[in-house]
Coordinates of C-alpha atoms and ligand atoms in Angstrom, one line a residue:
M1 CA -25.2 -6.0 38.0
T2 CA -27.5 -6.6 40.7
N3 CA -25.5 -9.0 43.1
E4 CA -23.4 -6.6 45.3
K5 CA -20.7 -9.2 45.9
L6 CA -19.8 -9.0 42.1
T7 CA -18.7 -5.6 42.1
Q8 CA -14.9 -6.9 43.0
C9 CA -12.5 -9.8 41.8
S10 CA -13.0 -12.6 44.4
I11 CA -9.4 -13.6 44.1
C12 CA -7.6 -10.0 44.2
H13 CA -10.5 -7.7 45.1
Q14 CA -10.2 -5.3 42.3
E15 CA -13.1 -3.4 40.9
L16 CA -14.7 -5.6 37.9
E17 CA -15.8 -2.0 36.3
G18 CA -13.8 -1.6 32.6
T19 CA -12.2 -4.9 32.6
V20 CA -12.9 -8.3 31.3
F21 CA -13.9 -11.0 33.8
I22 CA -15.8 -14.2 34.5
K23 CA -18.6 -15.1 36.8
G24 CA -19.3 -18.4 38.6
P25 CA -22.4 -20.5 37.6
D26 CA -24.0 -19.1 41.2
E27 CA -23.1 -15.5 40.2
K28 CA -21.2 -15.5 43.9
V29 CA -17.5 -15.4 42.7
A30 CA -15.8 -13.5 39.7
I31 CA -12.4 -13.3 38.0
C32 CA -10.8 -10.3 37.0
E33 CA -8.9 -10.2 33.6
D34 CA -5.5 -9.8 35.5
C35 CA -6.2 -12.9 37.5
I36 CA -7.5 -14.9 34.7
Q37 CA -3.9 -13.5 32.6
T38 CA -2.1 -14.5 35.8
A39 CA -3.7 -18.2 35.7
Y40 CA -3.2 -18.5 31.9
E41 CA 0.7 -17.8 32.9
I42 CA 0.8 -20.2 35.5
L43 CA -0.5 -23.0 33.3
G44 CA 2.1 -21.9 30.7
L45 CA -0.6 -20.9 28.0
G46 CA 1.4 -17.6 27.7
P47 CA -0.6 -14.3 27.1
V48 CA -4.3 -14.4 27.2
Q49 CA -5.4 -14.6 23.7
Y50 CA -8.6 -11.8 23.2
N51 CA -10.5 -14.2 20.3
E52 CA -13.4 -14.5 22.5
V53 CA -14.0 -10.9 21.4
N54 CA -14.4 -12.3 17.7
E55 CA -17.7 -12.5 18.1
S56 CA -20.5 -13.7 15.5
D57 CA -21.9 -11.3 13.5
E58 CA -25.3 -11.6 15.3
S59 CA -23.5 -11.1 18.7
M60 CA -21.5 -8.0 17.4
L61 CA -24.7 -6.2 17.2
N62 CA -25.9 -6.9 20.5
A63 CA -25.4 -4.0 23.2
E64 CA -23.7 -6.4 25.7
N65 CA -20.8 -7.4 23.4
F66 CA -19.1 -4.1 22.6
V67 CA -15.4 -4.6 22.8
R68 CA -14.6 -1.8 25.0
P69 CA -12.1 0.8 24.5
S70 CA -9.8 -0.5 27.3
I71 CA -10.0 -3.7 25.4
I72 CA -9.2 -2.7 22.0
R73 CA -6.4 -0.3 23.6
D74 CA -5.1 -3.3 25.6
Y75 CA -4.9 -5.2 22.8
L76 CA -3.2 -2.7 20.7
N77 CA -0.9 -2.5 23.3
D78 CA -0.1 -6.3 22.7
F79 CA 1.2 -5.0 19.2
V80 CA 1.7 -1.3 18.8
I81 CA 4.6 0.7 20.6
G82 CA 4.0 4.2 22.1
Q83 CA 0.8 5.9 20.3
E84 CA -1.1 6.3 23.4
E85 CA -3.0 9.2 22.6
A86 CA -3.8 7.6 18.8
K87 CA -4.6 4.2 20.7
R88 CA -7.2 6.2 22.7
V89 CA -8.9 8.2 20.5
L90 CA -9.2 5.2 18.2
A91 CA -10.4 2.9 20.7
V92 CA -13.1 5.4 21.3
A93 CA -13.8 5.6 17.7
I94 CA -14.1 1.9 17.0
Y95 CA -16.3 1.6 20.2
N96 CA -18.8 4.5 19.0
H97 CA -19.1 2.9 15.7
L98 CA -19.7 -0.4 16.6
K99 CA -22.3 0.9 19.2
R100 CA -23.8 3.6 16.4
M101 CA -24.4 0.6 14.1
A102 CA -26.2 -1.3 17.0
H103 CA -28.3 1.6 17.9
N104 CA -29.3 2.1 14.6
A105 CA -30.3 -1.4 13.7
H106 CA -32.4 -1.5 16.9
R107 CA -33.8 1.8 16.5
E108 CA -37.2 2.7 17.4
E109 CA -39.3 5.3 16.3
G110 CA -38.6 8.9 17.7
Q111 CA -35.1 7.7 19.0
P112 CA -32.5 9.7 16.8
E113 CA -30.2 7.9 14.6
I114 CA -26.8 8.3 15.4
E115 CA -24.5 9.8 12.5
K116 CA -21.3 8.2 11.4
S117 CA -17.7 9.6 12.8
N118 CA -15.4 8.9 9.9
V119 CA -11.9 9.3 11.4
L120 CA -8.6 11.2 10.3
M121 CA -5.2 9.6 11.3
V122 CA -2.2 12.3 11.0
G123 CA 1.5 11.0 11.6
P124 CA 4.8 10.7 10.2
T125 CA 5.6 7.9 7.7
G126 CA 6.2 4.6 9.5
S127 CA 4.9 5.7 12.5
G128 CA 2.2 2.8 12.6
K129 CA -1.2 4.3 11.0
T130 CA -1.8 1.5 8.8
Y131 CA -0.8 -1.0 11.4
L132 CA -3.0 0.4 14.5
L133 CA -6.2 0.3 12.0
R134 CA -5.4 -3.2 10.8
K135 CA -5.0 -4.7 14.3
V136 CA -7.9 -3.1 15.0
A137 CA -9.8 -4.7 12.1
E138 CA -8.3 -7.9 13.0
L139 CA -9.7 -7.5 16.7
I140 CA -13.0 -7.2 16.1
D141 CA -13.0 -9.3 12.9
I142 CA -14.1 -6.7 10.2
P143 CA -13.0 -6.9 6.7
M144 CA -10.6 -3.8 5.8
I145 CA -8.7 -2.5 2.7
V146 CA -6.3 0.3 2.1
A147 CA -6.4 2.4 -0.6
D148 CA -4.0 5.5 -2.1
A149 CA -5.5 8.5 -2.5
S150 CA -2.5 9.8 -4.3
S151 CA -3.3 7.2 -7.2
M152 CA -6.5 8.4 -7.4
T153 CA -8.4 10.1 -10.6
A154 CA -10.8 12.7 -10.5
A155 CA -12.8 10.6 -13.2
G156 CA -16.6 10.2 -12.3
Y157 CA -17.6 7.7 -14.6
V158 CA -19.0 4.3 -13.9
G159 CA -16.0 2.1 -12.4
S160 CA -14.2 5.2 -10.7
D161 CA -12.3 4.5 -7.7
P162 CA -14.8 4.7 -5.0
E163 CA -16.8 1.8 -6.8
I164 CA -13.2 -0.2 -7.2
M165 CA -12.7 0.3 -3.0
L166 CA -15.8 -1.2 -2.8
R167 CA -15.6 -4.1 -4.9
Q168 CA -12.2 -4.5 -2.8
L169 CA -14.0 -4.5 0.1
L170 CA -16.2 -6.8 -0.7
Q171 CA -13.3 -9.0 -2.0
A172 CA -12.0 -8.9 1.4
A173 CA -15.5 -10.1 3.0
D174 CA -14.9 -13.2 1.1
G175 CA -18.5 -11.8 -1.0
D176 CA -20.3 -11.6 2.3
L177 CA -22.3 -8.3 1.2
D178 CA -23.3 -7.9 5.3
R179 CA -19.8 -8.1 6.6
A180 CA -18.4 -5.9 3.7
Q181 CA -21.1 -3.2 4.5
R182 CA -19.4 -3.3 7.9
G183 CA -15.8 -3.4 7.1
I184 CA -13.0 -0.3 7.1
I185 CA -11.9 1.7 4.2
Y186 CA -8.8 3.1 4.7
I187 CA -7.7 6.0 2.2
D188 CA -4.1 6.6 2.5
E189 CA -2.3 9.8 1.7
I190 CA -4.9 12.2 1.7
D191 CA -2.4 15.4 2.4
K192 CA -0.9 14.8 -1.1
L193 CA -4.3 15.8 -2.4
G194 CA -4.0 19.2 -0.9
R195 CA -2.8 22.5 -1.9
K196 CA 0.5 23.0 -0.8
S197 CA 0.0 26.3 1.1
E198 CA -2.7 28.8 2.2
S199 CA -1.2 31.3 0.2
A200 CA -3.7 32.6 -2.4
S201 CA -0.9 33.1 -5.1
I202 CA -0.2 29.0 -5.5
T203 CA -2.3 27.5 -8.0
R204 CA -4.8 25.7 -6.6
D205 CA -4.7 21.8 -7.3
V206 CA -7.6 21.2 -9.2
S207 CA -7.2 17.5 -9.8
G208 CA -6.5 16.9 -5.9
E209 CA -9.5 18.8 -4.9
S210 CA -11.9 16.7 -7.2
V211 CA -10.7 13.8 -5.8
Q212 CA -11.2 15.0 -2.5
Q213 CA -14.8 15.9 -3.8
Q214 CA -15.2 12.3 -4.7
I215 CA -14.1 10.9 -1.8
L216 CA -16.6 13.1 0.0
K217 CA -19.5 11.5 -1.8
I218 CA -18.6 8.0 -0.6
L219 CA -18.4 9.0 2.8
E220 CA -22.0 10.2 3.1
G221 CA -24.0 7.0 3.3
T222 CA -25.0 6.2 0.1
K223 CA -26.1 3.5 -1.9
S224 CA -23.4 2.4 -4.6
Q225 CA -23.8 -0.1 -7.9
V226 CA -20.7 -2.0 -7.6
P227 CA -19.9 -4.1 -10.6
L228 CA -18.7 -7.4 -9.9
D229 CA -16.5 -8.1 -12.8
A230 CA -13.3 -6.3 -13.6
N231 CA -14.5 -5.4 -17.1
R232 CA -16.4 -2.7 -15.3
L233 CA -17.6 -0.8 -18.4
H234 CA -19.7 -3.6 -19.3
P235 CA -23.3 -2.2 -19.5
G236 CA -25.0 -5.5 -18.8
G237 CA -22.7 -6.7 -16.3
N238 CA -23.2 -7.8 -13.0
N239 CA -23.8 -4.9 -10.3
V240 CA -24.3 -5.7 -6.5
E241 CA -25.6 -2.8 -4.5
M242 CA -23.3 -2.0 -1.6
D243 CA -24.8 0.8 1.2
T244 CA -21.7 2.8 2.2
S245 CA -23.7 4.1 5.4
N246 CA -22.4 1.9 8.0
I247 CA -18.7 1.4 6.4
L248 CA -16.4 3.2 8.6
F249 CA -13.7 5.0 6.5
V250 CA -10.7 6.4 7.6
V251 CA -8.2 8.9 6.0
G252 CA -4.7 9.4 6.7
G253 CA -2.1 11.1 5.6
S254 CA 1.6 12.2 7.3
F255 CA 1.0 16.4 6.6
E256 CA 4.6 17.1 7.0
G257 CA 5.0 20.5 8.3
I258 CA 1.9 20.4 10.0
E259 CA 3.3 21.5 13.3
E260 CA 4.4 25.0 11.8
I261 CA 0.7 25.6 11.5
I262 CA -0.4 24.3 14.9
K263 CA 2.4 26.3 16.2
K264 CA 0.8 29.7 14.6
R265 CA -2.6 28.9 15.5
L266 CA -1.6 28.8 19.1
G267 CA 0.2 31.8 18.9
E268 CA 3.4 30.0 19.8
E269 CA 5.7 30.9 17.0
G270 CA 9.0 31.5 18.5
R271 CA 8.5 28.5 21.2
R272 CA 11.3 26.0 21.6
I273 CA 9.9 22.5 23.2
G274 CA 12.7 21.8 25.8
F275 CA 16.2 23.4 26.5
D276 CA 18.4 21.1 25.1
E277 CA 20.8 22.4 22.6
I278 CA 19.8 20.1 19.8
S279 CA 20.2 20.1 16.0
E280 CA 17.6 21.7 14.1
A281 CA 15.9 18.3 12.7
E282 CA 15.9 17.3 16.4
Q283 CA 14.3 20.1 17.5
K284 CA 11.5 19.8 14.7
K285 CA 10.6 16.3 15.7
K286 CA 10.2 17.6 19.1
D287 CA 7.8 20.2 18.0
F288 CA 5.9 18.0 16.1
N289 CA 5.6 15.2 18.9
H290 CA 4.6 18.3 21.0
Y291 CA 2.4 20.0 19.0
I292 CA 0.6 17.2 16.7
L293 CA -1.6 16.5 19.7
E294 CA -3.2 19.7 19.7
V295 CA -3.9 19.1 15.9
E296 CA -7.4 20.3 14.6
A297 CA -9.7 20.5 11.6
E298 CA -8.7 24.2 11.1
D299 CA -5.0 23.2 10.5
L300 CA -5.4 20.8 8.1
R301 CA -7.7 22.6 5.9
K302 CA -4.8 25.0 6.4
F303 CA -2.9 22.3 4.7
G304 CA -5.4 22.5 1.6
M305 CA -8.0 19.7 2.7
I306 CA -11.6 21.0 1.5
P307 CA -13.6 22.1 4.5
E308 CA -16.5 19.4 3.4
L309 CA -14.1 16.6 3.9
L310 CA -12.9 17.9 6.9
G311 CA -16.3 18.4 8.3
R312 CA -17.2 14.7 7.9
L313 CA -14.3 13.2 9.6
P314 CA -14.9 14.7 13.1
V315 CA -12.1 12.3 14.9
V316 CA -8.4 13.1 14.4
V317 CA -6.0 10.4 15.6
P318 CA -2.7 12.2 16.3
L319 CA 0.6 9.7 16.1
Q320 CA 3.9 10.9 16.9
E321 CA 7.0 10.2 15.2
L322 CA 8.8 7.1 17.0
D323 CA 12.3 8.2 18.4
V324 CA 15.3 5.7 19.1
D325 CA 13.4 4.4 22.1
A326 CA 10.5 3.3 20.7
L327 CA 12.3 1.4 18.1
T328 CA 14.2 -0.3 20.2
R329 CA 11.1 -1.7 21.8
I330 CA 9.6 -2.3 18.5
L331 CA 12.4 -4.8 17.6
T332 CA 11.9 -6.7 20.8
E333 CA 8.9 -6.4 22.8
P334 CA 5.4 -7.0 20.5
Q335 CA 3.9 -10.3 20.4
N336 CA 5.4 -10.5 16.8
A337 CA 8.5 -8.1 17.2
L338 CA 10.8 -8.1 14.2
L339 CA 13.9 -9.8 16.5
K340 CA 11.5 -12.4 17.1
Q341 CA 10.2 -12.7 13.8
Y342 CA 13.9 -13.3 12.4
S343 CA 15.0 -15.7 15.2
S344 CA 11.6 -17.9 14.1
L345 CA 13.3 -17.8 10.4
L346 CA 16.6 -18.6 11.2
S347 CA 15.8 -21.3 13.3
Y348 CA 14.3 -23.4 10.4
D349 CA 18.2 -23.5 9.3
G350 CA 19.3 -24.8 12.8
A351 CA 20.8 -21.2 14.1
D352 CA 20.0 -19.0 17.2
I353 CA 20.4 -15.7 16.9
E354 CA 21.3 -13.2 20.1
F355 CA 21.7 -9.5 20.0
S356 CA 23.3 -7.5 22.9
D357 CA 21.5 -4.6 24.2
E358 CA 23.9 -2.3 22.4
A359 CA 23.4 -4.0 19.3
V360 CA 19.7 -3.4 19.3
K361 CA 20.2 -0.1 20.0
A362 CA 22.3 0.7 16.8
I363 CA 19.8 -1.0 14.9
A364 CA 17.6 1.2 15.9
E365 CA 19.9 4.4 15.5
I366 CA 20.6 3.6 12.0
A367 CA 17.1 2.6 11.1
Y368 CA 16.5 6.1 13.1
E369 CA 18.5 8.1 10.9
K370 CA 16.6 6.8 7.6
K371 CA 13.5 8.6 8.9
T372 CA 10.9 6.4 7.6
G373 CA 9.9 5.4 11.3
A374 CA 9.4 1.5 11.9
R375 CA 9.7 0.8 8.1
S376 CA 13.3 1.1 7.9
L377 CA 14.0 -1.6 11.1
R378 CA 13.3 -4.2 8.6
S379 CA 15.4 -3.4 6.0
V380 CA 18.5 -2.6 8.6
L381 CA 18.0 -6.4 10.1
E382 CA 17.8 -7.8 6.7
K383 CA 21.3 -6.2 5.5
V384 CA 23.0 -7.3 8.7
L385 CA 21.7 -11.0 8.5
L386 CA 21.7 -11.6 4.6
P387 CA 25.0 -13.3 4.7
H388 CA 23.9 -15.4 7.7
M389 CA 20.4 -16.2 5.6
F390 CA 22.6 -16.9 2.7
N391 CA 25.2 -19.7 4.3
L392 CA 23.2 -20.9 7.0
P393 CA 21.2 -23.5 4.9
D394 CA 24.7 -24.9 3.7
E395 CA 26.3 -25.2 7.1
E396 CA 26.7 -28.8 8.7
E397 CA 26.0 -27.3 12.2
N398 CA 23.9 -26.1 14.1
V399 CA 25.3 -22.3 15.5
T400 CA 24.0 -19.8 17.6
F401 CA 25.0 -16.1 16.5
Y402 CA 26.0 -13.5 19.0
F403 CA 25.8 -9.9 17.4
D404 CA 27.5 -6.7 19.6
E405 CA 27.5 -3.3 18.3
E406 CA 30.5 -3.6 15.9
S407 CA 29.0 -6.7 13.9
I408 CA 26.0 -4.4 13.4
R409 CA 27.6 -0.8 13.0
S410 CA 30.8 -2.6 10.6
G411 CA 29.3 -5.7 9.5
K412 CA 32.3 -7.6 11.4
A413 CA 31.2 -11.6 11.7
P414 CA 29.3 -12.0 14.7
K415 CA 30.5 -14.5 17.0
R416 CA 29.7 -18.1 16.1
I417 CA 29.3 -20.8 18.7
V418 CA 28.9 -24.2 17.5
K419 CA 26.1 -26.1 19.3
E420 CA 25.9 -29.6 17.4
S421 CA 26.1 -31.0 14.5
K422 CA 23.1 -30.9 12.2
Ligands
ATP501 N1 4.3 2.4 16.9 C1 4.3 1.1 16.3 N2 4.9 -0.2 17.4 C2 5.3 -1.2 16.4 N3 5.6 -1.6 14.9 C3 5.4 -0.4 14.4 C4 4.9 1.0 14.9 N4 4.8 1.8 13.8 C5 5.3 1.3 12.9 N5 5.3 -0.1 13.0 C6 5.7 -0.9 12.1 O1 5.9 -0.8 11.3 C7 5.3 -0.9 9.8 C8 4.9 0.3 8.9 O2 4.3 1.3 9.7 P1 2.7 1.5 9.1 O3 2.5 1.1 7.6 O4 1.3 1.7 10.1 O5 3.2 2.9 8.8 P2 2.2 4.3 8.5 O6 2.4 5.2 9.9 O7 1.1 4.0 7.6 O8 3.2 4.9 7.4 P3 2.8 5.7 5.8 O9 2.0 7.1 6.3 O10 3.9 5.6 5.3 O11 1.7 4.6 5.3 C9 4.1 -1.7 10.4 O12 3.8 -2.9 9.3 C10 4.8 -2.4 12.0 O13 5.6 -3.5 11.5
MG502 MG1 0.1 3.7 5.9

């Protein structure tokens, strides 16, 4: 930027660098993201939606229009609670991916071709791996599909799993080949393909390894013939050639027990994180959340991942196990928080639902015990609300329900106040 005055916001004087801002037509005034946000709120328009970054395909490849890591992180903050490190690593990975595509598309003679950095996500079930990725894909408006590695077969014939994934991606892009070739394929449960132990006495899981080999093949930039019709063995069937060199592959798994391997590598086998007297299970979680941030490819190799595959997954995104506090926040804070969702659902039957702070915490605590991360929050709420969701449509009156801790824990009916007749 040449004009000196434009390095700061004209209203609050904060530095503009690294934020989204708008400039006046004469280039003499600029307004930073925070002030735009405040203006939005004053006008009653709610939080700014980042729709403007859903650039058209053309401008996405224009170097000035990248969605910067801080914007990706801020956007994720609206939906995903905690997982700060994962948000940062993923934001940079996506940013680099966009830059790389633009660079290679406009590359001149003599400039290096930037190779792909596929991503490996490691973290417990229900901690937000798939969710983070879906939100990123939404933000940058690219198609994404999720595949399950544990259901893949080792077959190598035409129409094998990699081609099915590519076809699904093409479908997710509504048949637009260009868009599909810049999409994201998320391969979940990759840890289920590994040997369970490093120990040589344990038989190698040959089929798991050969599926890893197969995945390896499509991670490399290759051109694949993708059958368009479901009858994939049809020899003369319609095929489309898909180039996977720009597809971002993200591989994820929970790698249960990985913290022990990391601990060992760091020579901290006897170490306990924290000084409190806590149960063994709690200690394990504490250890996990501490050591997962140190995870390296080598640890995953010991978990049974083949080195060739790890070599092509240079970016490792660690996710921590969500605690009661995080689960409580997930219920209430995100833009589409679960309590807000159920509130909307019940409002169609003329009912309001309110939860005391203790009630919200009780829901989080019950869900935490189920050990499936944020996923169990929904099932706990479904159970609590089921009688009301059943009865409300027949009610003659509009009511407000007040849930306290007891009504969550013992199923006691919540306090019910009639607002008016329907
Ligand atoms: N950190 C979080 N913040 C807000 N919501 C979350 C978070 N983590 C998970 N959720 C909610 O829980 C649901 C399940 O999470 P998600 O599918 O991302 O889990 P996962 O880590 O991919 O688990 P798995 O290993 O079992 O596939 C999400 O759809 C989302 O609604
Ligand atoms: Mg998942």
